[in-house]
Short mmCIF file of C-alpha atoms and ligand atoms in Angstrom, two decimals:
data_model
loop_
_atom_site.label_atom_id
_atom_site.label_comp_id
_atom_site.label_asym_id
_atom_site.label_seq_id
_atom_site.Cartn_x
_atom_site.Cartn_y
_atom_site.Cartn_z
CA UNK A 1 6.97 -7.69 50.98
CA UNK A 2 11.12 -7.58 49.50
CA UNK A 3 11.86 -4.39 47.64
CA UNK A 4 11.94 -5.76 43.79
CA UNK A 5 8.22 -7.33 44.26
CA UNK A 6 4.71 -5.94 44.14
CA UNK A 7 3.00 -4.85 47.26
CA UNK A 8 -0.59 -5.99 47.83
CA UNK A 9 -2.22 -3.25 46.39
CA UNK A 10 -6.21 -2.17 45.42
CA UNK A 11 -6.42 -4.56 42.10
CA UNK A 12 -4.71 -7.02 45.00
CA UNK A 13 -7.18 -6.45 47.22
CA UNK A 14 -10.44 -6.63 45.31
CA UNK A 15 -9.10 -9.52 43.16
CA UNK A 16 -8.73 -11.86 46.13
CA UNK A 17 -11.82 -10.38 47.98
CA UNK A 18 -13.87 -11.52 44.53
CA UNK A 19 -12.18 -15.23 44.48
CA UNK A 20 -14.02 -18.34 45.59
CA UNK A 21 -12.69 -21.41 45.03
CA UNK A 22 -14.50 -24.98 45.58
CA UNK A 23 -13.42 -27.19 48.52
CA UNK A 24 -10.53 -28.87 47.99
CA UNK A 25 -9.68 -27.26 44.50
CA UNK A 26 -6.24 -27.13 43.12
CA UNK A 27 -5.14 -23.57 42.28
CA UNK A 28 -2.30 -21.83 40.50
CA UNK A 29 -1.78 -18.72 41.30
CA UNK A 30 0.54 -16.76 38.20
CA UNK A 31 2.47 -13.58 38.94
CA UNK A 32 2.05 -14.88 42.32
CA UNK A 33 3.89 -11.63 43.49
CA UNK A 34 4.08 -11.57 47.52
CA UNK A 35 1.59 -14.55 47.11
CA UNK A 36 -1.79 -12.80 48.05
CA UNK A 37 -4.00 -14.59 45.86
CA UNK A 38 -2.92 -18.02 46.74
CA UNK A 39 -2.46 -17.23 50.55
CA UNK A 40 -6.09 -16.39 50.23
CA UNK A 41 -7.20 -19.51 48.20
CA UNK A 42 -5.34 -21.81 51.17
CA UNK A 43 -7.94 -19.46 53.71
CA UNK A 44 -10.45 -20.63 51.48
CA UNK A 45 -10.22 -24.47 51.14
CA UNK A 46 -7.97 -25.40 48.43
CA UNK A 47 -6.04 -28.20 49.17
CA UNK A 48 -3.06 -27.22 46.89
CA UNK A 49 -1.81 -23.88 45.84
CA UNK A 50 1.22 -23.49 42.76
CA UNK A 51 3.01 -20.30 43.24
CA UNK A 52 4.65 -19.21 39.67
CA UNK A 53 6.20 -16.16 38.92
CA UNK A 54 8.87 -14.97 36.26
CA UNK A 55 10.93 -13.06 39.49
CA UNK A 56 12.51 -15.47 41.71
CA UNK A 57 12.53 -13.11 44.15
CA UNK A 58 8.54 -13.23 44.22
CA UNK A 59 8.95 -16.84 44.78
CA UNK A 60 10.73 -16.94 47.80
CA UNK A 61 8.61 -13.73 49.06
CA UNK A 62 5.53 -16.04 48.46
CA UNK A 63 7.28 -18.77 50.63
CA UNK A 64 8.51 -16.60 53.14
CA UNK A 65 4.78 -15.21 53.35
CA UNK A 66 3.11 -18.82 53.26
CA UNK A 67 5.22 -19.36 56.52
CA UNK A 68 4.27 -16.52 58.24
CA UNK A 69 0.69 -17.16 57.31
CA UNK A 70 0.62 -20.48 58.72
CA UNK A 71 -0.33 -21.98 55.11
CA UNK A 72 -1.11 -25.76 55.52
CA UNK A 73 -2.15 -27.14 51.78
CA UNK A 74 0.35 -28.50 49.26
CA UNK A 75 2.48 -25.47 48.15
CA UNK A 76 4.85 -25.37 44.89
CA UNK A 77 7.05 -22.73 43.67
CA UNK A 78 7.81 -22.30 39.90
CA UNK A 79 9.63 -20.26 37.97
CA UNK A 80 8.09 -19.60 34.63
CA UNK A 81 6.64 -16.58 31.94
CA UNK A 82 3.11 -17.72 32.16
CA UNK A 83 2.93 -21.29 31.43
CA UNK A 84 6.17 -22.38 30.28
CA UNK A 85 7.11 -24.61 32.78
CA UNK A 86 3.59 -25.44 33.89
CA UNK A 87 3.37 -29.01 33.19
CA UNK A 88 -0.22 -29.83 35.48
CA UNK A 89 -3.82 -28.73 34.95
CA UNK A 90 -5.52 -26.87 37.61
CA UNK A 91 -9.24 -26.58 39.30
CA UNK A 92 -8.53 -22.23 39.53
CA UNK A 93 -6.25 -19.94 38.05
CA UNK A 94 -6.14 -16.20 38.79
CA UNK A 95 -3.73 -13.93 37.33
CA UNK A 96 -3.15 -10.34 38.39
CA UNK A 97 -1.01 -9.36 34.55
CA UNK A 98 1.06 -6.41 34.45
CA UNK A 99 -1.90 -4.25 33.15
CA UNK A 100 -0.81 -0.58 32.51
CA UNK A 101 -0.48 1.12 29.13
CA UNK A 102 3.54 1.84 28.64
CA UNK A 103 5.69 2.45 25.58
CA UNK A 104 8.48 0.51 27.26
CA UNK A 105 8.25 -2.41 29.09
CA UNK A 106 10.23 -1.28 32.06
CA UNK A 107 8.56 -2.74 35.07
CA UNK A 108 7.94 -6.46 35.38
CA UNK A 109 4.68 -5.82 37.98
CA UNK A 110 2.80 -3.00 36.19
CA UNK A 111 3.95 -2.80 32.49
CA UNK A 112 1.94 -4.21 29.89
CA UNK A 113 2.83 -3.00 26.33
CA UNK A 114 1.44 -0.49 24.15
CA UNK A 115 -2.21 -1.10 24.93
CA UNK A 116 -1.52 -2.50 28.44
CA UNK A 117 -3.07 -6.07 26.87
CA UNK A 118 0.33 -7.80 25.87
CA UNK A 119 0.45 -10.27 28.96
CA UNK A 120 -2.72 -10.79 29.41
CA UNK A 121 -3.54 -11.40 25.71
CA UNK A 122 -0.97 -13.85 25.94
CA UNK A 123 -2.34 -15.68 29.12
CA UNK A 124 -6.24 -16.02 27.54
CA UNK A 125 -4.57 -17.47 24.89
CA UNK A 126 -3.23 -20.30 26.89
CA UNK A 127 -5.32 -20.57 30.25
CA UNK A 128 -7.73 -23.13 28.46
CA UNK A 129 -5.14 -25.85 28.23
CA UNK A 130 -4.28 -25.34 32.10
CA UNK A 131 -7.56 -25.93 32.87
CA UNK A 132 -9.20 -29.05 34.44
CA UNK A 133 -12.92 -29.94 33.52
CA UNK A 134 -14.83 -27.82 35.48
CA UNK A 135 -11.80 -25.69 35.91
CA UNK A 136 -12.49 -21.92 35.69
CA UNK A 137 -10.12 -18.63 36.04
CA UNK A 138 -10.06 -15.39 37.54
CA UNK A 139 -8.13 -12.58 36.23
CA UNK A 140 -8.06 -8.13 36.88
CA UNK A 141 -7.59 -5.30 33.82
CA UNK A 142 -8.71 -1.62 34.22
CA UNK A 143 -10.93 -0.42 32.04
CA UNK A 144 -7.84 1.51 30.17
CA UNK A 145 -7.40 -1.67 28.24
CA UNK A 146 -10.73 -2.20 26.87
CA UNK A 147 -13.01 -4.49 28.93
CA UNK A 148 -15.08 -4.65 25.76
CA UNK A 149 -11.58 -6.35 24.05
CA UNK A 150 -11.36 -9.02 26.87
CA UNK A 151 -15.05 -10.08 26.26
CA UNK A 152 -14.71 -10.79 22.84
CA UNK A 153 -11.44 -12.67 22.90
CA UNK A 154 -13.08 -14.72 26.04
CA UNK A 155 -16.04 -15.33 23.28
CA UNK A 156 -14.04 -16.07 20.80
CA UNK A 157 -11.95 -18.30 22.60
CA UNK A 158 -15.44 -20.63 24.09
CA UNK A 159 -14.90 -19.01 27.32
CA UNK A 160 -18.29 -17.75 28.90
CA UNK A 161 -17.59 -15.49 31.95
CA UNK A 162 -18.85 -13.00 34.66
CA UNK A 163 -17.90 -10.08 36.33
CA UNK A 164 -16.61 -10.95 39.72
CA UNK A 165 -15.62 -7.77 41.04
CA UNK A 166 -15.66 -3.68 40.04
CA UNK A 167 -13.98 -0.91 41.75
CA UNK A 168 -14.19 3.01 40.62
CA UNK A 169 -10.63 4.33 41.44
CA UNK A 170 -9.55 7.91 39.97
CA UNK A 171 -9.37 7.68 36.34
CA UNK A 172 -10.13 4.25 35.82
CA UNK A 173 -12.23 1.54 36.86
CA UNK A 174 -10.72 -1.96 38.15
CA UNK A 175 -12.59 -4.99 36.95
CA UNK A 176 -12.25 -9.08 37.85
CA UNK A 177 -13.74 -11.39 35.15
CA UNK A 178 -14.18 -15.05 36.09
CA UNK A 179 -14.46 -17.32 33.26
CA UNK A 180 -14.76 -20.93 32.59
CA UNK A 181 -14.86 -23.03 29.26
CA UNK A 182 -18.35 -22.95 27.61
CA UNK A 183 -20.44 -26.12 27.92
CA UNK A 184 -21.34 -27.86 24.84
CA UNK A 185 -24.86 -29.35 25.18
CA UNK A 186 -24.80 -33.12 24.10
CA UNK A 187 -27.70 -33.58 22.22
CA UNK A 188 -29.10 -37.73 22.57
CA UNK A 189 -30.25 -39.14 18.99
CA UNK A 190 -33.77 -40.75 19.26
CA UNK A 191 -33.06 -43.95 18.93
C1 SAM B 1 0.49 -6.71 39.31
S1 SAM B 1 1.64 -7.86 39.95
C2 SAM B 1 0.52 -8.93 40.88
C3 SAM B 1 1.16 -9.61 42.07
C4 SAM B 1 0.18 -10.37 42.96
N1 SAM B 1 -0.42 -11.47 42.27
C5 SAM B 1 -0.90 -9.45 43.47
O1 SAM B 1 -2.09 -9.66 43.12
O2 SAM B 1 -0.56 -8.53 44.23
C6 SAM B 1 2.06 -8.83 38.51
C7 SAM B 1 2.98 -10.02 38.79
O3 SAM B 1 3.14 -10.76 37.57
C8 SAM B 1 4.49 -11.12 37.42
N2 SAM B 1 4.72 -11.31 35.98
C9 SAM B 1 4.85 -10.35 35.02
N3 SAM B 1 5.01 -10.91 33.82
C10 SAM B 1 4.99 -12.26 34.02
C11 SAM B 1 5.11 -13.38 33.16
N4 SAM B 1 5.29 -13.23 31.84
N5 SAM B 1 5.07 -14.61 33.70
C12 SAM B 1 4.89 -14.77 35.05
N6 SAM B 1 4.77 -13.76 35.90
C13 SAM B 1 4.81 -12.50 35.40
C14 SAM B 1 5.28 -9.99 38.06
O4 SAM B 1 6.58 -10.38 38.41
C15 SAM B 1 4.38 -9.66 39.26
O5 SAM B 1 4.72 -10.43 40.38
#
């Protein structure tokens, strides 16, 4: 892993170890980072993985680390904050946000506003329209930013969701949602 980008870490860990992705999906993996999450969707089946990241340096880390992992699918690199240059729809997403509570936003990889929620407020926001039907997401917060917060705004947004993954740490408790858009029953007319 370069210097200036994250290093597979727990929420790294239990994130990917709590993905599953159907055969053959297509997958973007945001804040790809050293490019865990999609290295580990390519293990898993998918049969195209999009890399994005707002540090370029992530990017070619993630490439660098495809190679050395012998990854075989389609692979595409994009720069982009969230989904600004994200132009396709996608089977999975999974996002590992900068999650922790800071008065400045000083680190790209860890620092996310005030409440911690300013990145990934902004990514429920927009995941929906990235999605394909069927599509669903996968995404980690600590419980310092109010799980409680991220199930409404999934609820309010039509998402319905699951807990994928939990791990206790020291003074806070790592959680992965997955969560896909809710179902609308068609009801048939008699005729
Ligand atoms: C906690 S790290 C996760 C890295 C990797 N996915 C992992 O699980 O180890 C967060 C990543 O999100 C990226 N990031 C932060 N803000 C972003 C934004 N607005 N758009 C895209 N990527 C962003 C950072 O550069 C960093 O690579």
């Amino acid at each position: 892993v370069f210097d200036s980008v994250y290093p597979p870490s727990e929420d790294s860990e239990l994130l990917a170890e709590s993905l599953r992705v159907p055969a053959d999906a297509s997958v973007l993996d945001l804040g790809c980072g050293s490019g865990i999450q999609g290295i580990q969707c390519a293990k898993l089946g998918a049969s195209s993985v999009t890399f994005a990241d707002l540090n370029p340096l992530a990017l070619r880390n993630a490439r660098q680390n495809c190679k050395k992992n012998a990854v075989k699918c389609q692979k595409k690199f994009m720069q982009s904050d969230l989904f600004s240059n994200i132009r396709e729809k996608f089977d999975v997403v999974i996002f590992n946000p900068p999650y922790v509570p800071s008065d400045a936003k000083k680190f790209l990889d860890t620092d996310g506003g005030k409440k911690g929620r300013e990145v990934l407020d902004r990514f429920l926001v927009r995941v929906g329209d990235f999605l394909l039907p069927d599509g669903s997401f996968f995404f980690l917060q600590t419980s310092l930013n109010g799980e409680n917060a991220t199930q409404k705004l999934l609820k309010h947004l039509g998402f319905e969701f699951r807990i994928a993954g939990r791990k206790k740490l020291f003074f806070e408790e790592l959680i992965v949602f997955k969560a896909w858009k809710k179902k609308h029953r068609v009801v048939k007319e008699k005729e």
